Amino acid sequence: MLDPRKLRHDPARTAEVLKTRHYSLDIERFESLERSRQEWQRRTESLQAERNRVSRAVGAAKASKGKQHDARALIDSVATLGEQLKAGQAALAEAQAELNQLLSEIPNLPHHSVPMGRDEHDNEEVRRRGTPRQFPFEVRDHVDLGARLGMMDYELAAGLAGSRFVVLQGGLARLHRALAQFMLDLHIHEHGYEETMVPMLVNSRALYGTGQLPKFADDQFTTRDQPPYYLVPTAEVPLTNLAAGRIFEAAELPLRKVAHTQCFRREAGSYGKDTRGMIRQHQFEKVELVHIVQPEQSYATLEALTGHAEAVLQKLELPYRVVALCTGDMGFGAAKTYDLEVWLPSQQRYREISSCSNCEAFQARRMKARWRNPETGKPEPLHTLNGSGVAVGRALVAVMENHQNADGSIRVPEVLAPYMGGCAAIQRPAD
RNA sequence: GGAGAGAUGUCCGAGUGGUUUAAGGAGCACGCCUGGAAAGUGUGUAUACGCCAACCGCGUAUCGAGGGUUCGAAUCCCUCUCUCUCCGCCA
């Protein structure tokens, strides 16, 4: 949610900026809704003020003996007020609902440092780390490697659920678990995050708070309860909403939360993309990092957060690059986003494995997450940030492909040794 | 799933239709008092929206949420949510 006051103040300029995000703001509609809201609000409030005044007078008249007649006259004098008020309130509610609907579907404004651009081709590479390995043999992709190991099976998963699911078994299942545990421990012990366990079913209010609703309802899995539960598409939703409706004192900030959860996505818009393998699944695991901070700290925090995600890839000995997303490629709520892209030798290209965003006050305003600014003494919206630290399934893919051996076995990176019971390589069990 | 109790401000807590325009207490902030502190004492202490250039000020809403009755609702009625206790079931 943009600041409604700022939008009111200069809608034309805001519309210009929103164009770079493929959003066309209907200024005329906005202003007419705003006018109507304002008019009905004034009208109802003055009717309410009158009602309150008369009602108090009725009470006073009834309290003093001998003025019962005055009370009767007062009551008669507001005979039609109730209906006017009801009509006014209904009109006001309608105007507010339409205005909210409009406001809730406007994406965030990009930070001035965000490169202008249409789509992912206009993203800017910020840095590269690690060198893609030269293989003296033909590399296999993770699907091939997994099948040869007998530990990754898409047909079994299809039998259980459908397409875009996987069954991992034996060493690969353990490697997958080890990756998640390693990431959690790294962020908890070395980066200062608080370990958090959150619900993976949430209500619509939580999804509204982080911006998935109302616009992206089709991307979410829901239950058939009434009202429905939503399966979280990312732990960003429950973690960020921990601050919803609260007013923090400056001393309580910043909040740094990490959670490891399943994530569920219908991926309605992605059919035909990445249909092979574990890159794009309906269910996947992710270790998520969330910061709730004072506004002036949020951009320094974005750099730190990105660094925490990078540390995962460095320790797993994976080559990657950091990319600043352009205006046209950023997510709905983000003011600035860095993607971490890991090298996949089978595809000879870098693929997204983490996305770190500063949402500034966009989510905080939707969920009313505030702090008391000591300088003003007033509650003001916080800034929220989130980043994957990192996607576990994609990390498994990256480890398999980058650390594969000629015989199809997988070298286990050293940092995972404590989580793998000393197992240094995943190989096909002897028949 | 069944039965019961409950939800009031930062916290505790009073409040069964009209000076509640939410009592009282605690906490917190700032004064006074004090050599300093404690005690005492005074004042202040929610959020949102609107009017105003802004401060001040004024108006409106909010007593778990939504709806209803009424000139008027924290209070009466209906629906829902959540919490607690007991029972059942269960990993």
Short mmCIF file of C-alpha atoms (C1' of nucleotides) in Angstrom, two decimals:
data_model
loop_
_atom_site.label_atom_id
_atom_site.label_comp_id
_atom_site.label_asym_id
_atom_site.label_seq_id
_atom_site.Cartn_x
_atom_site.Cartn_y
_atom_site.Cartn_z
CA MET A 1 0.00 0.00 0.00
CA LEU A 2 1.35 3.39 -0.98
CA ASP A 3 0.98 6.29 1.40
CA PRO A 4 -2.51 7.55 0.53
CA ARG A 5 -1.63 11.10 1.49
CA LYS A 6 1.33 11.21 -0.87
CA LEU A 7 -0.74 9.68 -3.62
CA ARG A 8 -3.42 12.31 -3.10
CA HIS A 9 -0.82 15.01 -3.14
CA ASP A 10 0.78 14.15 -6.49
CA PRO A 11 -1.01 11.38 -8.38
CA ALA A 12 0.41 12.40 -11.77
CA ARG A 13 4.01 11.85 -10.77
CA THR A 14 3.19 8.62 -9.00
CA ALA A 15 1.47 7.40 -12.16
CA GLU A 16 4.62 8.16 -14.17
CA VAL A 17 6.76 6.06 -11.82
CA LEU A 18 4.23 3.23 -11.76
CA LYS A 19 4.42 2.99 -15.55
CA THR A 20 7.96 1.67 -15.20
CA ARG A 21 6.40 -1.19 -13.24
CA HIS A 22 3.83 -2.05 -15.91
CA TYR A 23 1.05 -0.53 -13.84
CA SER A 24 -1.22 2.10 -15.27
CA LEU A 25 -2.87 4.21 -12.61
CA ASP A 26 -6.31 5.53 -13.46
CA ILE A 27 -5.88 8.99 -11.99
CA GLU A 28 -9.35 10.17 -12.88
CA ARG A 29 -10.96 7.21 -11.18
CA PHE A 30 -8.76 7.60 -8.14
CA GLU A 31 -9.54 11.27 -7.75
CA SER A 32 -13.26 10.85 -8.22
CA LEU A 33 -13.34 8.04 -5.63
CA GLU A 34 -11.32 10.21 -3.31
CA ARG A 35 -13.70 13.14 -3.74
CA SER A 36 -16.72 10.97 -3.12
CA ARG A 37 -15.12 9.42 -0.04
CA GLN A 38 -14.31 12.83 1.37
CA GLU A 39 -17.77 14.23 0.74
CA TRP A 40 -19.59 11.29 2.33
CA GLN A 41 -17.23 11.25 5.24
CA ARG A 42 -17.88 14.90 6.02
CA ARG A 43 -21.61 14.46 5.64
CA THR A 44 -21.87 11.40 7.89
CA GLU A 45 -19.59 12.82 10.52
CA SER A 46 -21.61 15.98 10.87
CA LEU A 47 -24.83 13.94 11.07
CA GLN A 48 -23.25 11.82 13.78
CA ALA A 49 -22.17 14.92 15.63
CA GLU A 50 -25.72 16.22 15.56
CA ARG A 51 -27.14 12.91 16.73
CA ASN A 52 -24.69 12.80 19.62
CA ARG A 53 -25.54 16.32 20.66
CA VAL A 54 -29.30 15.74 20.62
CA SER A 55 -28.99 12.41 22.41
CA ARG A 56 -27.04 14.03 25.19
CA ALA A 57 -29.70 16.72 25.50
CA VAL A 58 -32.40 14.03 25.71
CA GLY A 59 -30.53 12.39 28.53
CA ALA A 60 -30.16 15.67 30.39
CA ALA A 61 -33.86 16.52 29.94
CA LYS A 62 -34.97 13.12 31.20
CA ALA A 63 -32.68 13.37 34.20
CA SER A 64 -34.25 16.60 35.44
CA LYS A 65 -37.83 16.21 36.67
CA GLY A 66 -40.53 18.07 34.86
CA LYS A 67 -38.76 18.28 31.53
CA GLN A 68 -40.12 15.04 30.07
CA HIS A 69 -41.95 17.09 27.47
CA ASP A 70 -38.68 18.64 26.27
CA ALA A 71 -37.23 15.20 25.78
CA ARG A 72 -40.18 14.15 23.65
CA ALA A 73 -39.75 17.22 21.46
CA LEU A 74 -36.06 16.57 21.03
CA ILE A 75 -36.64 12.98 20.00
CA ASP A 76 -39.24 14.09 17.46
CA SER A 77 -36.80 16.64 16.05
CA VAL A 78 -34.39 13.93 14.90
CA ALA A 79 -37.01 11.61 13.44
CA THR A 80 -35.47 11.42 9.98
CA LEU A 81 -31.89 11.66 11.08
CA GLY A 82 -31.47 7.93 11.51
CA GLU A 83 -32.31 7.17 7.91
CA GLN A 84 -30.10 9.91 6.53
CA LEU A 85 -27.29 8.64 8.65
CA LYS A 86 -27.75 5.06 7.54
CA ALA A 87 -27.75 6.09 3.88
CA GLY A 88 -24.65 8.23 4.39
CA GLN A 89 -22.80 5.47 6.15
CA ALA A 90 -23.61 3.00 3.40
CA ALA A 91 -22.38 5.42 0.72
CA LEU A 92 -19.23 6.12 2.70
CA ALA A 93 -18.52 2.43 3.19
CA GLU A 94 -18.93 1.80 -0.51
CA ALA A 95 -16.60 4.63 -1.48
CA GLN A 96 -14.01 3.46 1.02
CA ALA A 97 -14.23 -0.14 -0.16
CA GLU A 98 -13.72 0.88 -3.80
CA LEU A 99 -10.85 3.14 -2.86
CA ASN A 100 -9.21 0.40 -0.79
CA GLN A 101 -9.61 -2.08 -3.60
CA LEU A 102 -7.85 0.32 -5.96
CA LEU A 103 -5.10 1.17 -3.47
CA SER A 104 -4.48 -2.45 -2.52
CA GLU A 105 -3.67 -3.40 -6.13
CA ILE A 106 -1.10 -0.66 -6.76
CA PRO A 107 2.47 -2.02 -6.62
CA ASN A 108 5.20 -0.41 -4.55
CA LEU A 109 7.29 2.46 -5.90
CA PRO A 110 10.87 1.56 -6.84
CA HIS A 111 13.80 3.06 -4.93
CA HIS A 112 15.73 5.65 -6.95
CA SER A 113 18.71 3.29 -7.22
CA VAL A 114 16.69 0.62 -9.07
CA PRO A 115 17.65 0.30 -12.75
CA MET A 116 14.90 1.20 -15.21
CA GLY A 117 13.83 -1.62 -17.45
CA ARG A 118 11.15 -3.80 -18.97
CA ASP A 119 11.97 -7.35 -17.93
CA GLU A 120 14.75 -9.62 -16.69
CA HIS A 121 16.99 -8.68 -19.62
CA ASP A 122 17.36 -5.21 -18.13
CA ASN A 123 18.49 -6.44 -14.71
CA GLU A 124 21.96 -5.30 -13.69
CA GLU A 125 24.66 -7.66 -12.54
CA VAL A 126 26.21 -6.31 -9.35
CA ARG A 127 28.97 -8.88 -8.71
CA ARG A 128 30.10 -12.45 -9.33
CA ARG A 129 31.62 -14.84 -6.85
CA GLY A 130 33.31 -18.15 -7.56
CA THR A 131 34.35 -19.56 -10.90
CA PRO A 132 32.26 -22.12 -12.76
CA ARG A 133 34.15 -25.41 -12.71
CA GLN A 134 35.62 -26.89 -15.90
CA PHE A 135 34.38 -30.45 -16.23
CA PRO A 136 36.62 -33.02 -17.98
CA PHE A 137 33.50 -35.06 -18.67
CA GLU A 138 29.99 -34.50 -19.97
CA VAL A 139 27.92 -32.91 -17.18
CA ARG A 140 24.55 -34.34 -16.29
CA ASP A 141 21.64 -32.32 -14.98
CA HIS A 142 20.18 -33.04 -11.54
CA VAL A 143 17.30 -35.06 -12.97
CA ASP A 144 19.67 -37.42 -14.69
CA LEU A 145 22.00 -37.59 -11.70
CA GLY A 146 19.13 -38.23 -9.31
CA ALA A 147 17.67 -40.97 -11.47
CA ARG A 148 21.05 -42.74 -11.80
CA LEU A 149 21.47 -42.60 -8.03
CA GLY A 150 17.97 -44.04 -7.68
CA MET A 151 17.13 -41.32 -5.16
CA MET A 152 15.04 -38.79 -7.09
CA ASP A 153 11.79 -39.94 -8.62
CA TYR A 154 9.23 -37.80 -10.43
CA GLU A 155 7.02 -40.68 -11.53
CA LEU A 156 6.50 -41.85 -7.99
CA ALA A 157 5.58 -38.28 -7.03
CA ALA A 158 3.21 -38.00 -9.97
CA GLY A 159 1.49 -41.13 -8.76
CA LEU A 160 1.04 -39.60 -5.33
CA ALA A 161 0.19 -36.05 -6.30
CA GLY A 162 0.74 -35.02 -9.91
CA SER A 163 3.27 -33.11 -11.95
CA ARG A 164 5.70 -30.67 -10.33
CA PHE A 165 6.30 -32.82 -7.28
CA VAL A 166 9.26 -35.01 -6.41
CA VAL A 167 10.13 -37.93 -4.14
CA LEU A 168 13.65 -37.91 -2.70
CA GLN A 169 15.06 -41.00 -1.09
CA GLY A 170 18.14 -42.13 0.78
CA GLY A 171 21.23 -39.96 0.44
CA LEU A 172 19.56 -37.19 -1.55
CA ALA A 173 16.73 -36.88 0.97
CA ARG A 174 19.33 -36.60 3.68
CA LEU A 175 21.39 -34.09 1.72
CA HIS A 176 18.25 -32.01 1.28
CA ARG A 177 17.60 -32.08 5.03
CA ALA A 178 21.27 -31.34 5.74
CA LEU A 179 21.13 -28.24 3.54
CA ALA A 180 18.16 -26.84 5.45
CA GLN A 181 19.75 -27.56 8.84
CA PHE A 182 23.03 -26.01 7.75
CA MET A 183 21.33 -22.84 6.56
CA LEU A 184 19.31 -22.50 9.75
CA ASP A 185 22.36 -22.95 11.98
CA LEU A 186 24.41 -20.52 9.92
CA HIS A 187 21.82 -17.76 10.19
CA ILE A 188 21.08 -18.41 13.85
CA HIS A 189 24.65 -18.71 15.10
CA GLU A 190 26.63 -16.49 12.77
CA HIS A 191 24.15 -13.91 11.46
CA GLY A 192 22.11 -13.25 14.59
CA TYR A 193 18.65 -14.39 13.51
CA GLU A 194 16.04 -15.72 15.89
CA GLU A 195 14.83 -19.21 15.04
CA THR A 196 11.10 -19.21 14.54
CA MET A 197 8.48 -21.86 13.88
CA VAL A 198 5.35 -20.56 12.23
CA PRO A 199 2.03 -21.85 10.89
CA MET A 200 2.07 -22.97 7.27
CA LEU A 201 -1.66 -22.39 6.98
CA VAL A 202 -2.62 -18.75 7.35
CA ASN A 203 -5.71 -16.59 6.98
CA SER A 204 -6.47 -14.11 4.23
CA ARG A 205 -5.52 -11.16 6.41
CA ALA A 206 -1.93 -12.34 6.64
CA LEU A 207 -1.69 -12.73 2.86
CA TYR A 208 -3.18 -9.30 2.41
CA GLY A 209 -0.56 -7.89 4.76
CA THR A 210 2.38 -9.10 2.69
CA GLY A 211 0.66 -8.30 -0.61
CA GLN A 212 -0.26 -11.70 -2.08
CA LEU A 213 -3.93 -10.78 -1.75
CA PRO A 214 -6.12 -9.56 -3.28
CA LYS A 215 -4.21 -9.45 -6.57
CA PHE A 216 -2.55 -12.87 -6.62
CA ALA A 217 -5.30 -15.04 -5.19
CA ASP A 218 -4.98 -17.50 -8.10
CA ASP A 219 -1.38 -18.33 -7.19
CA GLN A 220 -2.35 -19.63 -3.74
CA PHE A 221 -3.45 -23.05 -2.59
CA THR A 222 -6.40 -22.92 -0.19
CA THR A 223 -8.37 -25.33 1.93
CA ARG A 224 -12.10 -25.79 1.57
CA ASP A 225 -12.87 -24.39 5.02
CA GLN A 226 -15.09 -21.37 5.21
CA PRO A 227 -13.33 -18.99 5.40
CA PRO A 228 -10.45 -20.85 3.75
CA TYR A 229 -6.97 -21.32 5.08
CA TYR A 230 -4.17 -20.52 2.68
CA LEU A 231 -1.05 -22.67 2.33
CA VAL A 232 1.86 -20.29 2.70
CA PRO A 233 3.68 -19.53 -0.58
CA THR A 234 6.70 -18.46 1.50
CA ALA A 235 7.53 -18.04 5.19
CA GLU A 236 7.77 -14.33 4.45
CA VAL A 237 4.01 -14.28 5.01
CA PRO A 238 3.85 -15.60 8.60
CA LEU A 239 7.21 -14.12 9.62
CA THR A 240 6.50 -10.58 8.46
CA ASN A 241 2.98 -10.68 9.83
CA LEU A 242 4.40 -11.32 13.29
CA ALA A 243 4.65 -7.53 13.39
CA ALA A 244 1.09 -6.95 12.16
CA GLY A 245 -0.99 -4.57 14.24
CA ARG A 246 1.82 -3.90 16.67
CA ILE A 247 3.56 -0.70 17.74
CA PHE A 248 7.20 -1.33 18.65
CA GLU A 249 9.40 0.81 20.85
CA ALA A 250 12.68 1.79 19.21
CA ALA A 251 14.61 -0.39 21.68
CA GLU A 252 12.72 -3.51 20.54
CA LEU A 253 14.04 -3.17 16.99
CA PRO A 254 15.34 -4.54 14.75
CA LEU A 255 13.65 -7.93 14.55
CA ARG A 256 15.58 -10.62 12.69
CA LYS A 257 13.67 -13.83 12.08
CA VAL A 258 14.56 -17.05 10.32
CA ALA A 259 12.23 -19.95 9.60
CA HIS A 260 12.45 -23.15 7.60
CA THR A 261 9.11 -24.04 6.03
CA GLN A 262 7.43 -25.79 3.20
CA CYS A 263 6.18 -23.40 0.52
CA PHE A 264 3.21 -24.05 -1.72
CA ARG A 265 2.57 -22.40 -5.06
CA ARG A 266 0.08 -23.13 -7.78
CA GLU A 267 2.41 -21.46 -10.29
CA ALA A 268 -0.55 -20.80 -12.56
CA GLY A 269 1.42 -18.34 -14.66
CA SER A 270 4.42 -20.58 -15.25
CA TYR A 271 3.12 -23.48 -17.29
CA GLY A 272 5.64 -24.71 -19.78
CA LYS A 273 8.54 -23.13 -17.87
CA ASP A 274 11.01 -25.39 -16.07
CA THR A 275 8.77 -28.41 -16.40
CA ARG A 276 11.76 -30.72 -15.95
CA GLY A 277 13.24 -31.27 -12.51
CA MET A 278 13.09 -29.59 -9.15
CA ILE A 279 13.47 -25.98 -10.23
CA ARG A 280 9.78 -25.14 -10.14
CA GLN A 281 7.54 -27.24 -7.89
CA HIS A 282 4.17 -26.88 -6.25
CA GLN A 283 5.77 -27.73 -2.92
CA PHE A 284 9.32 -26.83 -1.93
CA GLU A 285 11.32 -25.96 1.15
CA LYS A 286 12.90 -22.65 1.89
CA VAL A 287 14.84 -21.04 4.69
CA GLU A 288 13.49 -17.51 4.90
CA LEU A 289 15.03 -14.40 6.47
CA VAL A 290 12.90 -11.46 7.58
CA HIS A 291 13.92 -8.11 9.05
CA ILE A 292 11.63 -5.59 10.69
CA VAL A 293 13.57 -2.33 11.01
CA GLN A 294 13.46 1.40 11.49
CA PRO A 295 13.09 3.14 8.13
CA GLU A 296 16.49 4.82 8.04
CA GLN A 297 18.21 1.46 8.44
CA SER A 298 16.43 -0.49 5.75
CA TYR A 299 18.87 -0.02 2.88
CA ALA A 300 21.89 -0.92 4.97
CA THR A 301 19.89 -3.91 6.14
CA LEU A 302 19.17 -4.97 2.56
CA GLU A 303 22.90 -5.17 1.89
CA ALA A 304 23.47 -7.19 5.08
CA LEU A 305 20.56 -9.51 4.32
CA THR A 306 21.87 -10.15 0.81
CA GLY A 307 25.27 -10.90 2.32
CA HIS A 308 23.73 -13.47 4.66
CA ALA A 309 22.16 -15.29 1.74
CA GLU A 310 25.43 -15.09 -0.21
CA ALA A 311 27.29 -16.67 2.71
CA VAL A 312 25.21 -19.83 2.21
CA LEU A 313 26.32 -20.16 -1.39
CA GLN A 314 29.95 -19.35 -0.58
CA LYS A 315 30.11 -22.02 2.10
CA LEU A 316 28.50 -24.53 -0.24
CA GLU A 317 31.24 -23.67 -2.77
CA LEU A 318 28.73 -22.62 -5.41
CA PRO A 319 29.52 -19.96 -8.05
CA TYR A 320 26.88 -17.26 -8.19
CA ARG A 321 26.17 -13.70 -9.13
CA VAL A 322 24.14 -10.92 -7.56
CA VAL A 323 21.67 -9.09 -9.78
CA ALA A 324 19.75 -5.89 -9.09
CA LEU A 325 16.28 -6.34 -10.54
CA CYS A 326 15.05 -3.61 -12.85
CA THR A 327 11.79 -1.73 -12.30
CA GLY A 328 9.83 -4.00 -14.64
CA ASP A 329 11.00 -7.29 -13.09
CA MET A 330 10.47 -6.58 -9.39
CA GLY A 331 7.78 -8.20 -7.29
CA PHE A 332 4.61 -6.40 -6.27
CA GLY A 333 5.68 -5.21 -2.82
CA ALA A 334 9.38 -4.58 -3.37
CA ALA A 335 11.05 -1.17 -3.53
CA LYS A 336 14.39 -2.80 -4.35
CA THR A 337 15.39 -6.41 -4.95
CA TYR A 338 18.64 -8.30 -5.33
CA ASP A 339 18.41 -11.76 -6.81
CA LEU A 340 21.11 -14.33 -6.12
CA GLU A 341 21.63 -16.53 -9.14
CA VAL A 342 23.58 -19.75 -8.82
CA TRP A 343 25.53 -21.31 -11.66
CA LEU A 344 23.92 -24.43 -13.15
CA PRO A 345 26.45 -26.26 -15.35
CA SER A 346 23.77 -28.28 -17.13
CA GLN A 347 22.11 -25.08 -18.33
CA GLN A 348 25.34 -23.09 -18.67
CA ARG A 349 23.66 -20.15 -16.99
CA TYR A 350 22.89 -18.55 -13.66
CA ARG A 351 19.49 -19.36 -12.14
CA GLU A 352 17.64 -17.63 -9.32
CA ILE A 353 18.15 -19.26 -5.91
CA SER A 354 17.38 -16.34 -3.62
CA SER A 355 15.55 -13.04 -3.77
CA CYS A 356 16.23 -10.32 -1.20
CA SER A 357 13.87 -7.36 -1.08
CA ASN A 358 13.33 -4.17 0.82
CA CYS A 359 9.60 -3.50 0.87
CA GLU A 360 10.06 -0.25 2.79
CA ALA A 361 6.70 0.68 4.37
CA PHE A 362 4.57 -1.04 1.71
CA GLN A 363 3.75 -4.16 3.71
CA ALA A 364 3.94 -2.39 7.08
CA ARG A 365 1.23 0.01 6.00
CA ARG A 366 -1.02 -2.85 4.89
CA MET A 367 -0.58 -4.78 8.13
CA LYS A 368 -0.26 -1.76 10.43
CA ALA A 369 3.19 -2.68 11.70
CA ARG A 370 4.50 0.44 13.36
CA TRP A 371 7.13 1.79 15.70
CA ARG A 372 7.12 4.81 17.94
CA ASN A 373 9.58 7.27 16.46
CA PRO A 374 11.28 8.92 19.46
CA GLU A 375 11.83 12.10 17.45
CA THR A 376 8.15 12.63 16.73
CA GLY A 377 6.67 10.55 19.53
CA LYS A 378 4.21 9.22 16.95
CA PRO A 379 3.60 5.73 15.57
CA GLU A 380 5.02 5.42 12.06
CA PRO A 381 5.16 2.49 9.65
CA LEU A 382 8.21 0.25 9.90
CA HIS A 383 10.24 -1.08 7.02
CA THR A 384 10.13 -4.80 6.23
CA LEU A 385 12.64 -6.90 4.33
CA ASN A 386 12.69 -10.50 3.31
CA GLY A 387 15.11 -12.80 1.57
CA SER A 388 15.55 -16.46 0.85
CA GLY A 389 18.48 -17.82 2.72
CA VAL A 390 18.13 -19.87 0.48
CA ALA A 391 15.67 -22.07 -1.45
CA VAL A 392 16.51 -25.59 -0.28
CA GLY A 393 15.36 -27.52 -3.35
CA ARG A 394 17.29 -25.29 -5.71
CA ALA A 395 20.33 -25.50 -3.44
CA LEU A 396 20.12 -29.28 -3.74
CA VAL A 397 20.02 -28.95 -7.52
CA ALA A 398 23.02 -26.62 -7.47
CA VAL A 399 25.07 -28.86 -5.17
CA MET A 400 24.30 -31.95 -7.26
CA GLU A 401 25.20 -30.34 -10.54
CA ASN A 402 28.25 -28.34 -9.46
CA HIS A 403 29.76 -31.07 -7.30
CA GLN A 404 29.04 -34.06 -9.50
CA ASN A 405 31.77 -36.56 -10.26
CA ALA A 406 32.45 -38.43 -13.49
CA ASP A 407 30.87 -41.60 -12.08
CA GLY A 408 27.62 -39.81 -11.25
CA SER A 409 28.29 -39.54 -7.52
CA ILE A 410 27.95 -36.22 -5.68
CA ARG A 411 30.67 -34.68 -3.53
CA VAL A 412 29.24 -33.38 -0.24
CA PRO A 413 30.57 -29.88 0.57
CA GLU A 414 32.65 -29.80 3.74
CA VAL A 415 30.28 -27.54 5.66
CA LEU A 416 27.60 -30.21 5.42
CA ALA A 417 29.77 -32.94 6.94
CA PRO A 418 28.33 -32.51 10.47
CA TYR A 419 24.83 -32.97 9.05
CA MET A 420 25.72 -35.96 6.87
CA GLY A 421 27.17 -38.26 9.50
CA GLY A 422 30.57 -38.02 7.89
CA CYS A 423 29.32 -39.11 4.50
CA ALA A 424 31.60 -37.38 1.97
CA ALA A 425 29.80 -38.37 -1.21
CA ILE A 426 26.37 -39.50 -2.32
CA GLN A 427 26.65 -42.58 -4.45
CA ARG A 428 24.49 -45.34 -5.78
CA PRO A 429 24.15 -48.08 -3.17
CA ALA A 430 25.94 -51.29 -4.16
CA ASP A 431 23.41 -53.81 -5.54
"C1'" G B 1 -16.34 -32.86 18.85
"C1'" G B 2 -19.27 -31.81 23.88
"C1'" A B 3 -20.09 -28.60 28.40
"C1'" G B 4 -18.95 -24.15 30.92
"C1'" A B 5 -16.44 -19.30 31.72
"C1'" G B 6 -14.45 -15.14 29.58
"C1'" A B 7 -12.47 -10.90 26.03
"C1'" U B 8 -12.84 -3.21 28.60
"C1'" G B 9 -6.79 1.62 27.60
"C1'" U B 10 0.47 -0.24 28.34
"C1'" C B 11 -1.16 -3.66 32.51
"C1'" C B 12 -4.81 -4.82 36.50
"C1'" G B 13 -9.75 -3.68 36.97
"C1'" A B 14 -15.04 -1.21 37.84
"C1'" G B 15 -18.99 -0.58 34.86
"C1'" U B 16 -26.95 -4.13 33.32
"C1'" G B 17 -29.58 2.03 28.44
"C1'" G B 18 -28.36 8.82 29.44
"C1'" U B 19 -22.76 14.17 33.57
"C1'" U B 20 -18.93 7.01 31.22
"C1'" U B 21 -17.33 12.79 27.67
"C1'" A B 22 -14.72 4.73 30.27
"C1'" A B 23 -14.31 5.10 37.59
"C1'" G B 24 -10.19 3.39 40.50
"C1'" G B 25 -5.28 1.35 40.82
"C1'" A B 26 -0.42 0.12 38.78
"C1'" G B 27 3.27 1.36 35.31
"C1'" C B 28 5.57 5.16 32.44
"C1'" A B 29 6.86 10.59 31.33
"C1'" C B 30 7.49 15.50 33.10
"C1'" G B 31 7.21 18.94 37.28
"C1'" C B 32 7.10 20.13 42.69
"C1'" C B 33 9.24 18.64 47.26
"C1'" U B 34 14.65 16.76 48.67
"C1'" G B 35 21.71 17.97 49.83
"C1'" G B 36 20.74 13.34 46.64
"C1'" A B 37 17.33 9.40 46.50
"C1'" A B 38 12.99 7.03 48.41
"C1'" A B 39 8.35 8.42 50.17
"C1'" G B 40 4.86 12.21 49.21
"C1'" U B 41 2.46 15.38 45.70
"C1'" G B 42 0.70 17.66 40.89
"C1'" U B 43 0.05 17.16 35.69
"C1'" G B 44 0.09 14.18 31.58
"C1'" U B 45 -0.13 9.34 29.39
"C1'" A B 46 -4.34 5.11 23.07
"C1'" U B 47 -5.15 4.60 17.73
"C1'" A B 48 -7.25 6.01 13.04
"C1'" C B 49 -9.64 9.46 9.91
"C1'" G B 50 -11.41 14.47 8.88
"C1'" C B 51 -11.20 20.16 9.34
"C1'" C B 52 -6.68 23.72 9.86
"C1'" A B 53 -0.52 26.17 6.19
"C1'" A B 54 1.01 24.38 11.01
"C1'" C B 55 0.90 24.17 16.42
"C1'" C B 56 -3.16 24.52 19.40
"C1'" G B 57 -7.89 23.21 18.93
"C1'" C B 58 -12.37 20.94 17.19
"C1'" G B 59 -15.28 16.81 15.04
"C1'" U B 60 -15.98 11.40 14.08
"C1'" A B 61 -14.99 6.28 15.02
"C1'" U B 62 -12.94 2.36 18.06
"C1'" C B 63 -14.63 -1.47 25.06
"C1'" G B 64 -12.63 -9.09 20.58
"C1'" A B 65 -15.18 -8.66 15.17
"C1'" G B 66 -19.64 -7.84 12.37
"C1'" G B 67 -24.84 -6.88 12.33
"C1'" G B 68 -29.58 -5.43 14.93
"C1'" U B 69 -32.93 -2.69 18.59
"C1'" U B 70 -33.00 2.68 20.35
"C1'" C B 71 -33.30 9.70 20.10
"C1'" G B 72 -28.98 7.39 22.65
"C1'" A B 73 -25.35 0.90 23.45
"C1'" A B 74 -19.16 -1.09 26.80
"C1'" U B 75 -24.23 -2.22 28.78
"C1'" C B 76 -29.99 -5.33 25.46
"C1'" C B 77 -30.55 -9.04 21.00
"C1'" C B 78 -28.25 -12.08 16.84
"C1'" U B 79 -23.94 -14.17 14.22
"C1'" C B 80 -18.82 -15.04 14.29
"C1'" U B 81 -13.59 -15.15 16.18
"C1'" C B 82 -10.21 -15.99 19.91
"C1'" U B 83 -8.65 -17.35 25.07
"C1'" C B 84 -9.22 -20.32 29.56
"C1'" U B 85 -11.27 -24.78 32.43
"C1'" C B 86 -13.28 -29.75 32.22
"C1'" C B 87 -14.60 -34.10 29.11
"C1'" G B 88 -13.82 -36.87 24.50
"C1'" C B 89 -10.46 -37.91 20.44
"C1'" C B 90 -5.53 -37.71 18.73
"C1'" A B 91 0.52 -37.26 16.76
#
